[in-house]
Amino acid sequence: MSEPTPAFKPVIAPGAAKRANASIVGMLLAVFSTVAIVLTIVWLNPEPKPGAYRQNVDVAQVAGYAADTAGFVPVAPMPEGWSANYARWNPPGSDGVSYWDVGYVSANNSFIALRQSITANPTWTAEQAQNAPVTGVRTIAGRDWELRDKPKGERSLVLTSGPATIILTGAAGFEDFDVLAAGAAAQLDAAAAPSSASTASSSPTVTEGKQ
């Protein structure tokens, strides 16, 4: 019987083996470097905690600054436990609408944007309400707000009072909407009261039997 042929064993030249080892080491170093960079980024940017984006914007103060430009007194309610991320006056754009804009964070950490304008038009109102259809009316503190919402997404409440249009938009629950809507309506009434009283006092009074 013939003896079995010994298996072939490839022989790698020392230079080639060195280069192969260098490639493996380089790949491992690259992986470790990538992991280290990712861990550093995560460490420097921890997951935000509830309320981390709350700002201490003085909405009433900014509203006072905006009043002269706006031509009306912007509503600036601040319910207890709420905060505002921003408050600003937006000059007219291509649509000709200028408006007061406040971003509220409720006590439940829900966001609602409030926008108020005296130059609103149906197109602008629909855009601010994300073109959601009118689905009903919600009565809050004696005021009827138009409810606009979709099956999925944010909802809006729209109030038209005289020349003023106020739109509340967000993903918050009705409880938060009701709180902000009541505060906004109360300030709207308070702003209108002096002018109403002034008109009444300046109107002529006719007493029966006298010219």
Coordinates of N, CA and C in Angstrom, one line a residue:
M1 N 0.8 -1.2 0.0 CA 0.0 0.0 0.0 C 0.9 1.2 0.0
S2 N 0.4 2.2 -0.7 CA 1.1 3.5 -0.8 C 0.7 4.3 0.4
E3 N 1.7 5.0 0.9 CA 1.4 5.9 2.1 C 0.6 7.1 1.6
P4 N -0.3 7.6 2.5 CA -1.2 8.8 2.2 C -0.3 10.0 2.0
T5 N -0.8 10.8 1.1 CA -0.1 12.1 0.8 C -0.3 13.1 1.9
P6 N 0.7 13.6 2.5 CA 0.5 14.6 3.6 C -0.2 15.8 3.1
A7 N -1.1 16.4 4.0 CA -1.9 17.6 3.6 C -1.0 18.7 3.3
F8 N -1.4 19.6 2.4 CA -0.6 20.7 2.0 C -0.8 21.8 3.0
K9 N 0.3 22.4 3.5 CA 0.2 23.4 4.5 C 0.8 24.7 3.8
P10 N -0.1 25.7 3.7 CA 0.4 26.9 3.0 C 1.4 27.6 3.9
V11 N 2.4 28.2 3.3 CA 3.4 28.9 4.0 C 3.3 30.4 3.7
I12 N 3.1 31.2 4.8 CA 2.9 32.6 4.6 C 4.3 33.3 4.8
A13 N 4.7 34.1 3.9 CA 5.9 34.8 4.1 C 5.9 35.7 5.3
P14 N 7.0 35.9 5.9 CA 7.0 36.7 7.1 C 6.5 38.1 6.9
G15 N 6.8 38.7 5.7 CA 6.3 40.0 5.4 C 4.8 40.1 5.3
A16 N 4.2 39.1 4.6 CA 2.8 39.0 4.4 C 2.1 38.8 5.7
A17 N 2.6 38.0 6.6 CA 2.0 37.7 7.9 C 2.1 39.0 8.8
K18 N 3.1 39.8 8.6 CA 3.2 41.0 9.4 C 2.2 42.0 8.9
R19 N 2.0 42.1 7.6 CA 1.0 43.0 7.1 C -0.4 42.6 7.5
A20 N -0.7 41.3 7.5 CA -2.0 40.8 7.9 C -2.3 41.2 9.3
N21 N -1.3 40.9 10.2 CA -1.5 41.3 11.6 C -1.7 42.8 11.8
A22 N -0.9 43.5 11.0 CA -1.1 45.0 11.1 C -2.5 45.5 10.7
S23 N -3.0 44.8 9.7 CA -4.4 45.2 9.2 C -5.4 44.8 10.3
I24 N -5.3 43.7 11.0 CA -6.2 43.3 12.0 C -6.1 44.3 13.2
V25 N -4.9 44.6 13.6 CA -4.7 45.5 14.7 C -5.3 46.9 14.4
G26 N -5.1 47.3 13.1 CA -5.6 48.6 12.7 C -7.1 48.6 12.8
M27 N -7.7 47.5 12.3 CA -9.2 47.4 12.3 C -9.7 47.5 13.8
L28 N -9.1 46.7 14.7 CA -9.5 46.7 16.0 C -9.4 48.1 16.7
L29 N -8.3 48.8 16.4 CA -8.1 50.2 16.9 C -9.1 51.1 16.4
A30 N -9.5 51.0 15.1 CA -10.5 51.8 14.6 C -11.9 51.6 15.2
V31 N -12.2 50.3 15.5 CA -13.5 50.0 16.2 C -13.5 50.5 17.6
F32 N -12.4 50.3 18.3 CA -12.3 50.9 19.7 C -12.4 52.4 19.7
S33 N -11.8 53.1 18.7 CA -11.9 54.5 18.6 C -13.3 55.0 18.4
T34 N -14.0 54.3 17.5 CA -15.4 54.7 17.2 C -16.3 54.5 18.4
V35 N -16.1 53.4 19.1 CA -16.9 53.1 20.3 C -16.6 54.2 21.4
A36 N -15.3 54.6 21.5 CA -14.9 55.6 22.5 C -15.6 56.9 22.2
I37 N -15.6 57.3 20.9 CA -16.2 58.5 20.5 C -17.7 58.6 20.8
V38 N -18.4 57.4 20.4 CA -19.8 57.4 20.7 C -20.1 57.5 22.2
L39 N -19.4 56.8 23.0 CA -19.6 56.8 24.4 C -19.4 58.2 25.0
T40 N -18.4 58.9 24.4 CA -18.1 60.3 24.9 C -19.2 61.2 24.6
I41 N -19.8 61.1 23.3 CA -20.9 61.9 22.9 C -22.1 61.6 23.8
V42 N -22.4 60.4 24.1 CA -23.5 60.0 25.0 C -23.3 60.6 26.4
W43 N -22.1 60.5 26.9 CA -21.8 61.0 28.2 C -22.0 62.5 28.3
L44 N -21.5 63.2 27.2 CA -21.6 64.7 27.2 C -23.0 65.2 26.9
N45 N -23.9 64.3 26.3 CA -25.3 64.7 26.0 C -26.2 63.7 26.6
P46 N -26.5 63.7 27.9 CA -27.4 62.8 28.5 C -28.8 63.0 28.0
E47 N -29.6 62.0 28.2 CA -31.0 62.1 27.9 C -31.7 63.2 28.6
P48 N -32.4 64.1 27.9 CA -33.0 65.2 28.6 C -34.1 64.8 29.6
K49 N -34.1 65.5 30.7 CA -35.1 65.2 31.8 C -36.4 66.0 31.5
P50 N -37.5 65.5 32.1 CA -38.7 66.3 31.9 C -38.6 67.7 32.4
G51 N -39.0 68.7 31.6 CA -38.9 70.1 32.0 C -37.6 70.7 31.7
A52 N -36.7 69.9 31.0 CA -35.3 70.5 30.8 C -35.4 71.6 29.8
Y53 N -36.4 71.7 29.0 CA -36.5 72.7 28.0 C -37.4 73.9 28.4
R54 N -37.7 74.0 29.7 CA -38.4 75.1 30.3 C -37.5 76.3 30.3
Q55 N -38.1 77.4 29.9 CA -37.3 78.7 29.9 C -38.1 79.6 30.9
N56 N -37.4 80.7 31.3 CA -38.0 81.6 32.2 C -38.3 82.9 31.4
V57 N -39.1 82.8 30.3 CA -39.5 83.9 29.5 C -40.6 84.7 30.2
D58 N -40.4 86.0 30.4 CA -41.4 86.9 31.0 C -42.3 87.3 29.9
V59 N -43.4 86.5 29.7 CA -44.4 86.7 28.6 C -45.0 88.1 28.7
A60 N -45.4 88.5 29.9 CA -46.1 89.8 30.1 C -45.2 90.9 29.7
Q61 N -43.9 90.8 30.0 CA -43.0 91.9 29.7 C -42.8 92.0 28.2
V62 N -42.6 90.9 27.5 CA -42.5 90.9 26.1 C -43.8 91.4 25.4
A63 N -44.9 91.0 25.9 CA -46.2 91.5 25.4 C -46.3 93.0 25.5
G64 N -45.8 93.6 26.6 CA -45.8 95.0 26.8 C -44.9 95.7 25.7
Y65 N -43.8 95.1 25.4 CA -42.9 95.6 24.3 C -43.6 95.6 23.0
A66 N -44.3 94.5 22.7 CA -45.0 94.2 21.4 C -46.2 95.1 21.2
A67 N -46.8 95.6 22.3 CA -48.1 96.2 22.2 C -48.1 97.4 21.3
D68 N -47.1 98.3 21.4 CA -47.0 99.5 20.5 C -46.9 99.1 19.0
T69 N -46.2 98.1 18.7 CA -46.1 97.6 17.3 C -47.3 96.9 16.8
A70 N -47.9 96.1 17.7 CA -49.0 95.3 17.4 C -50.3 96.1 17.1
G71 N -50.4 97.2 17.9 CA -51.7 97.9 17.8 C -52.8 97.4 18.6
F72 N -52.4 96.4 19.5 CA -53.4 95.9 20.5 C -52.5 95.3 21.6
V73 N -53.2 95.0 22.7 CA -52.5 94.4 23.9 C -52.5 92.9 23.8
P74 N -51.4 92.3 23.5 CA -51.4 90.8 23.3 C -51.7 90.1 24.6
V75 N -52.4 89.0 24.6 CA -52.7 88.3 25.8 C -51.5 87.6 26.2
A76 N -51.3 87.5 27.5 CA -50.1 86.9 28.1 C -50.4 86.2 29.4
P77 N -51.3 85.2 29.3 CA -51.6 84.4 30.5 C -50.4 83.6 31.0
M78 N -50.3 83.3 32.2 CA -49.3 82.4 32.8 C -49.9 81.6 33.9
P79 N -50.6 80.5 33.5 CA -51.2 79.7 34.6 C -50.1 79.2 35.6
E80 N -50.6 78.9 36.8 CA -49.7 78.4 37.8 C -49.0 77.1 37.4
G81 N -47.7 77.0 37.5 CA -47.0 75.8 37.2 C -46.6 75.7 35.7
W82 N -47.0 76.8 34.9 CA -46.7 76.8 33.5 C -45.4 77.6 33.3
S83 N -44.8 77.5 32.1 CA -43.7 78.3 31.7 C -43.8 78.6 30.2
A84 N -43.0 79.5 29.7 CA -43.0 79.8 28.2 C -41.6 79.6 27.7
N85 N -41.5 78.9 26.6 CA -40.2 78.7 25.9 C -39.8 80.0 25.1
Y86 N -40.8 80.7 24.5 CA -40.5 81.8 23.7 C -41.8 82.7 23.7
A87 N -41.6 84.0 23.4 CA -42.6 84.9 23.2 C -42.1 86.0 22.2
R88 N -42.8 86.2 21.1 CA -42.3 87.1 20.1 C -43.4 87.7 19.3
W89 N -43.1 88.8 18.7 CA -44.0 89.4 17.7 C -43.5 89.2 16.3
N90 N -44.4 88.7 15.5 CA -44.0 88.3 14.1 C -44.6 89.4 13.1
P91 N -43.7 90.1 12.4 CA -44.2 91.1 11.5 C -44.9 90.5 10.3
P92 N -45.6 91.2 9.5 CA -46.4 90.6 8.4 C -45.4 89.9 7.4
G93 N -45.8 88.8 6.9 CA -45.1 88.0 5.9 C -45.7 88.3 4.6
S94 N -45.5 87.4 3.6 CA -46.1 87.5 2.3 C -47.7 87.5 2.3
D95 N -48.2 86.9 3.4 CA -49.7 86.8 3.5 C -50.3 88.0 4.2
G96 N -49.4 89.0 4.6 CA -49.9 90.2 5.2 C -50.4 90.1 6.6
V97 N -50.1 88.9 7.2 CA -50.6 88.7 8.6 C -49.5 88.9 9.6
S98 N -49.7 89.7 10.6 CA -48.7 89.9 11.7 C -49.4 89.3 12.9
Y99 N -48.6 88.7 13.8 CA -49.2 88.0 14.9 C -48.3 87.9 16.1
W100 N -48.9 87.7 17.3 CA -48.3 87.5 18.6 C -48.1 86.0 18.7
D101 N -47.0 85.5 19.2 CA -46.7 84.1 19.2 C -46.0 83.7 20.5
V102 N -46.6 82.8 21.3 CA -46.0 82.3 22.5 C -46.0 80.8 22.6
G103 N -44.9 80.2 23.0 CA -44.9 78.7 23.2 C -44.9 78.4 24.6
Y104 N -46.0 77.7 25.0 CA -46.2 77.4 26.5 C -45.9 75.9 26.7
V105 N -45.4 75.7 27.9 CA -45.2 74.3 28.5 C -46.1 74.2 29.7
S106 N -47.0 73.3 29.7 CA -48.0 73.3 30.8 C -47.4 72.6 32.0
A107 N -48.1 72.6 33.1 CA -47.7 71.9 34.3 C -47.5 70.4 34.1
N108 N -48.2 69.9 33.0 CA -48.1 68.5 32.7 C -47.0 68.2 31.6
N109 N -46.1 69.3 31.4 CA -45.1 69.2 30.4 C -45.6 68.9 29.0
S110 N -46.7 69.5 28.7 CA -47.3 69.4 27.3 C -47.1 70.8 26.7
F111 N -46.9 70.8 25.3 CA -46.7 72.1 24.6 C -47.9 72.6 23.9
I112 N -48.2 73.9 24.0 CA -49.3 74.5 23.3 C -48.8 75.9 22.8
A113 N -48.9 76.1 21.5 CA -48.6 77.4 20.9 C -49.8 78.3 20.9
L114 N -49.6 79.5 21.3 CA -50.7 80.5 21.3 C -50.3 81.6 20.3
R115 N -51.3 81.9 19.3 CA -51.0 82.9 18.3 C -52.3 83.8 18.3
Q116 N -52.0 85.1 18.3 CA -53.1 86.1 18.3 C -52.8 87.1 17.2
S117 N -53.8 87.5 16.5 CA -53.7 88.5 15.4 C -55.0 89.3 15.2
I118 N -54.8 90.5 14.7 CA -56.0 91.3 14.3 C -56.0 91.4 12.8
T119 N -55.1 90.8 12.1 CA -55.1 90.8 10.6 C -55.2 89.4 10.1
A120 N -55.8 88.5 10.8 CA -55.9 87.1 10.4 C -56.9 87.0 9.2
N121 N -56.6 86.0 8.4 CA -57.6 85.7 7.3 C -57.8 84.2 7.3
P122 N -58.8 83.7 6.7 CA -59.2 82.3 6.7 C -58.0 81.3 6.3
T123 N -57.2 81.8 5.3 CA -56.1 80.9 4.9 C -55.0 80.8 6.0
W124 N -54.7 81.9 6.6 CA -53.7 81.9 7.7 C -54.2 81.1 8.9
T125 N -55.5 81.3 9.2 CA -56.0 80.6 10.4 C -56.0 79.1 10.1
A126 N -56.3 78.7 8.9 CA -56.3 77.2 8.6 C -54.9 76.7 8.6
E127 N -53.9 77.4 8.2 CA -52.5 77.0 8.2 C -52.0 76.8 9.6
Q128 N -52.4 77.8 10.5 CA -51.9 77.7 11.9 C -52.6 76.5 12.6
A129 N -53.8 76.1 12.1 CA -54.5 75.0 12.7 C -54.1 73.7 11.9
Q130 N -53.0 73.8 11.2 CA -52.5 72.6 10.4 C -53.5 72.1 9.4
N131 N -54.4 73.0 8.9 CA -55.4 72.6 8.0 C -56.3 71.4 8.4
A132 N -56.5 71.4 9.7 CA -57.4 70.4 10.3 C -58.8 70.8 10.1
P133 N -59.8 69.9 9.9 CA -61.2 70.2 9.7 C -61.8 70.7 11.1
V134 N -62.9 71.5 10.9 CA -63.6 71.9 12.1 C -64.5 70.7 12.6
T135 N -64.3 70.2 13.8 CA -65.0 69.0 14.3 C -65.9 69.3 15.4
G136 N -66.0 70.6 15.8 CA -67.0 70.9 16.9 C -66.7 72.3 17.5
V137 N -67.4 72.5 18.6 CA -67.3 73.7 19.4 C -67.0 73.3 20.8
R138 N -66.1 74.0 21.5 CA -65.8 73.7 22.9 C -66.0 75.0 23.7
T139 N -66.9 75.0 24.6 CA -67.3 76.2 25.4 C -66.4 76.2 26.7
I140 N -65.6 77.3 26.8 CA -64.7 77.4 27.9 C -64.9 78.8 28.6
A141 N -65.2 78.8 29.8 CA -65.4 80.1 30.5 C -66.3 81.0 29.8
G142 N -67.4 80.4 29.3 CA -68.4 81.3 28.6 C -68.1 81.6 27.2
R143 N -67.0 81.2 26.6 CA -66.6 81.5 25.3 C -66.6 80.2 24.4
D144 N -67.1 80.4 23.2 CA -67.2 79.2 22.3 C -66.0 79.2 21.4
W145 N -65.1 78.2 21.5 CA -63.9 78.0 20.7 C -64.2 77.0 19.7
E146 N -63.8 77.3 18.5 CA -63.9 76.3 17.4 C -62.9 75.3 17.5
L147 N -63.3 74.0 17.5 CA -62.3 72.9 17.7 C -62.0 72.3 16.3
R148 N -60.7 72.2 16.0 CA -60.2 71.7 14.8 C -59.2 70.6 15.1
D149 N -59.4 69.4 14.6 CA -58.4 68.3 14.9 C -58.6 67.2 13.8
K150 N -57.5 66.3 13.8 CA -57.5 65.2 12.9 C -57.4 63.9 13.8
P151 N -57.7 62.8 13.2 CA -57.6 61.5 14.0 C -56.2 61.3 14.6
K152 N -55.2 61.8 13.9 CA -53.8 61.7 14.5 C -53.1 63.1 14.3
G153 N -52.4 63.5 15.3 CA -51.7 64.8 15.3 C -52.3 65.7 16.3
E154 N -51.9 67.0 16.2 CA -52.2 68.0 17.1 C -53.6 68.5 16.9
R155 N -54.2 69.2 17.9 CA -55.5 69.8 17.8 C -55.4 71.3 17.9
S156 N -56.4 72.0 17.6 CA -56.4 73.5 17.7 C -57.7 74.0 18.2
L157 N -57.7 75.0 19.0 CA -58.9 75.8 19.4 C -58.8 77.2 18.8
V158 N -59.8 77.7 18.2 CA -59.8 79.0 17.5 C -60.9 79.8 18.1
L159 N -60.6 81.0 18.5 CA -61.5 82.0 19.0 C -61.4 83.3 18.2
T160 N -62.6 83.7 17.7 CA -62.7 85.0 17.1 C -63.5 85.9 17.9
S161 N -62.9 87.1 18.3 CA -63.6 88.0 19.2 C -63.4 89.4 18.7
G162 N -64.3 90.0 18.0 CA -64.1 91.3 17.4 C -63.0 91.2 16.3
P163 N -62.0 92.1 16.3 CA -61.0 92.0 15.3 C -59.9 90.9 15.7
A164 N -60.0 90.4 16.9 CA -58.9 89.5 17.4 C -59.2 88.0 17.0
T165 N -58.2 87.3 16.6 CA -58.3 85.9 16.4 C -57.2 85.2 17.3
I166 N -57.6 84.3 18.1 CA -56.6 83.6 18.9 C -56.6 82.1 18.6
I167 N -55.5 81.5 18.3 CA -55.4 80.1 18.0 C -54.5 79.4 19.0
L168 N -55.0 78.3 19.5 CA -54.2 77.5 20.4 C -53.9 76.1 19.7
T169 N -52.7 75.7 19.6 CA -52.3 74.5 18.9 C -51.3 73.7 19.6
G170 N -51.6 72.4 19.7 CA -50.6 71.5 20.4 C -51.2 70.1 20.5
A171 N -50.4 69.2 21.1 CA -50.8 67.8 21.4 C -51.2 67.6 22.8
A172 N -51.4 68.6 23.5 CA -51.8 68.5 24.9 C -53.3 68.0 25.0
G173 N -53.6 67.6 26.3 CA -55.0 67.2 26.5 C -55.9 68.4 26.7
F174 N -57.2 68.1 26.6 CA -58.2 69.2 26.8 C -58.1 69.9 28.1
E175 N -57.6 69.3 29.1 CA -57.5 69.9 30.4 C -56.5 71.1 30.3
D176 N -55.4 70.9 29.6 CA -54.4 72.0 29.5 C -55.0 73.1 28.5
F177 N -55.6 72.7 27.5 CA -56.2 73.6 26.5 C -57.2 74.5 27.3
D178 N -58.0 73.9 28.1 CA -59.1 74.7 28.8 C -58.4 75.7 29.7
V179 N -57.3 75.4 30.4 CA -56.7 76.3 31.3 C -56.1 77.5 30.5
L180 N -55.4 77.2 29.4 CA -54.8 78.3 28.7 C -55.9 79.2 28.0
A181 N -57.0 78.5 27.4 CA -58.0 79.2 26.8 C -58.8 80.2 27.7
A182 N -59.0 79.7 29.0 CA -59.7 80.5 29.9 C -58.8 81.7 30.3
G183 N -57.5 81.5 30.5 CA -56.7 82.6 30.8 C -56.6 83.7 29.7
A184 N -56.5 83.2 28.4 CA -56.4 84.1 27.3 C -57.7 84.9 27.1
A185 N -58.9 84.2 27.3 CA -60.1 84.9 27.1 C -60.3 85.9 28.2
A186 N -59.9 85.6 29.4 CA -60.0 86.6 30.5 C -59.2 87.9 30.3
Q187 N -58.0 87.7 29.7 CA -57.2 88.9 29.4 C -57.8 89.6 28.2
L188 N -58.4 88.9 27.3 CA -59.0 89.6 26.1 C -60.1 90.4 26.6
D189 N -60.9 89.9 27.5 CA -62.1 90.7 28.1 C -61.6 91.9 28.9
A190 N -60.5 91.7 29.6 CA -60.0 92.8 30.4 C -59.4 93.9 29.6
A191 N -58.8 93.5 28.4 CA -58.2 94.6 27.5 C -59.4 95.3 26.8
A192 N -60.5 94.7 26.6 CA -61.6 95.4 25.9 C -62.4 96.2 26.9
A193 N -62.4 95.9 28.2 CA -63.3 96.6 29.1 C -63.1 98.1 29.2
P194 N -61.8 98.6 29.3 CA -61.6 100.0 29.4 C -62.2 100.8 28.2
S195 N -62.0 100.3 27.0 CA -62.5 101.0 25.8 C -64.0 101.0 25.8
S196 N -64.6 99.9 26.3 CA -66.1 99.8 26.4 C -66.6 100.8 27.4
A197 N -66.0 100.9 28.5 CA -66.4 101.8 29.6 C -66.2 103.3 29.1
S198 N -65.1 103.5 28.4 CA -64.9 104.9 27.9 C -66.0 105.3 26.8
T199 N -66.4 104.3 26.0 CA -67.4 104.6 25.0 C -68.7 104.9 25.6
A200 N -69.0 104.1 26.7 CA -70.3 104.3 27.4 C -70.4 105.7 28.0
S201 N -69.2 106.1 28.7 CA -69.2 107.4 29.4 C -69.3 108.6 28.4
S202 N -68.7 108.4 27.2 CA -68.7 109.5 26.3 C -69.9 109.6 25.4
S203 N -70.8 108.6 25.5 CA -72.0 108.6 24.7 C -73.0 109.6 25.4
P204 N -73.8 110.3 24.6 CA -74.8 111.3 25.1 C -75.9 110.5 25.9
T205 N -76.3 111.1 27.0 CA -77.4 110.5 27.7 C -78.7 111.3 27.5
V206 N -79.7 110.6 27.1 CA -81.0 111.3 26.9 C -81.9 111.0 28.1
T207 N -82.4 112.0 28.7 CA -83.3 111.9 29.8 C -84.7 112.2 29.3
E208 N -85.6 111.3 29.7 CA -87.0 111.5 29.2 C -87.6 112.8 29.6
G209 N -88.2 113.5 28.7 CA -88.8 114.8 29.0 C -87.9 116.0 28.9
K210 N -86.6 115.8 28.5 CA -85.7 116.9 28.3 C -85.0 116.8 27.0
Q211 N -84.8 118.0 26.4 CA -84.1 118.1 25.1 C -82.6 118.0 25.2

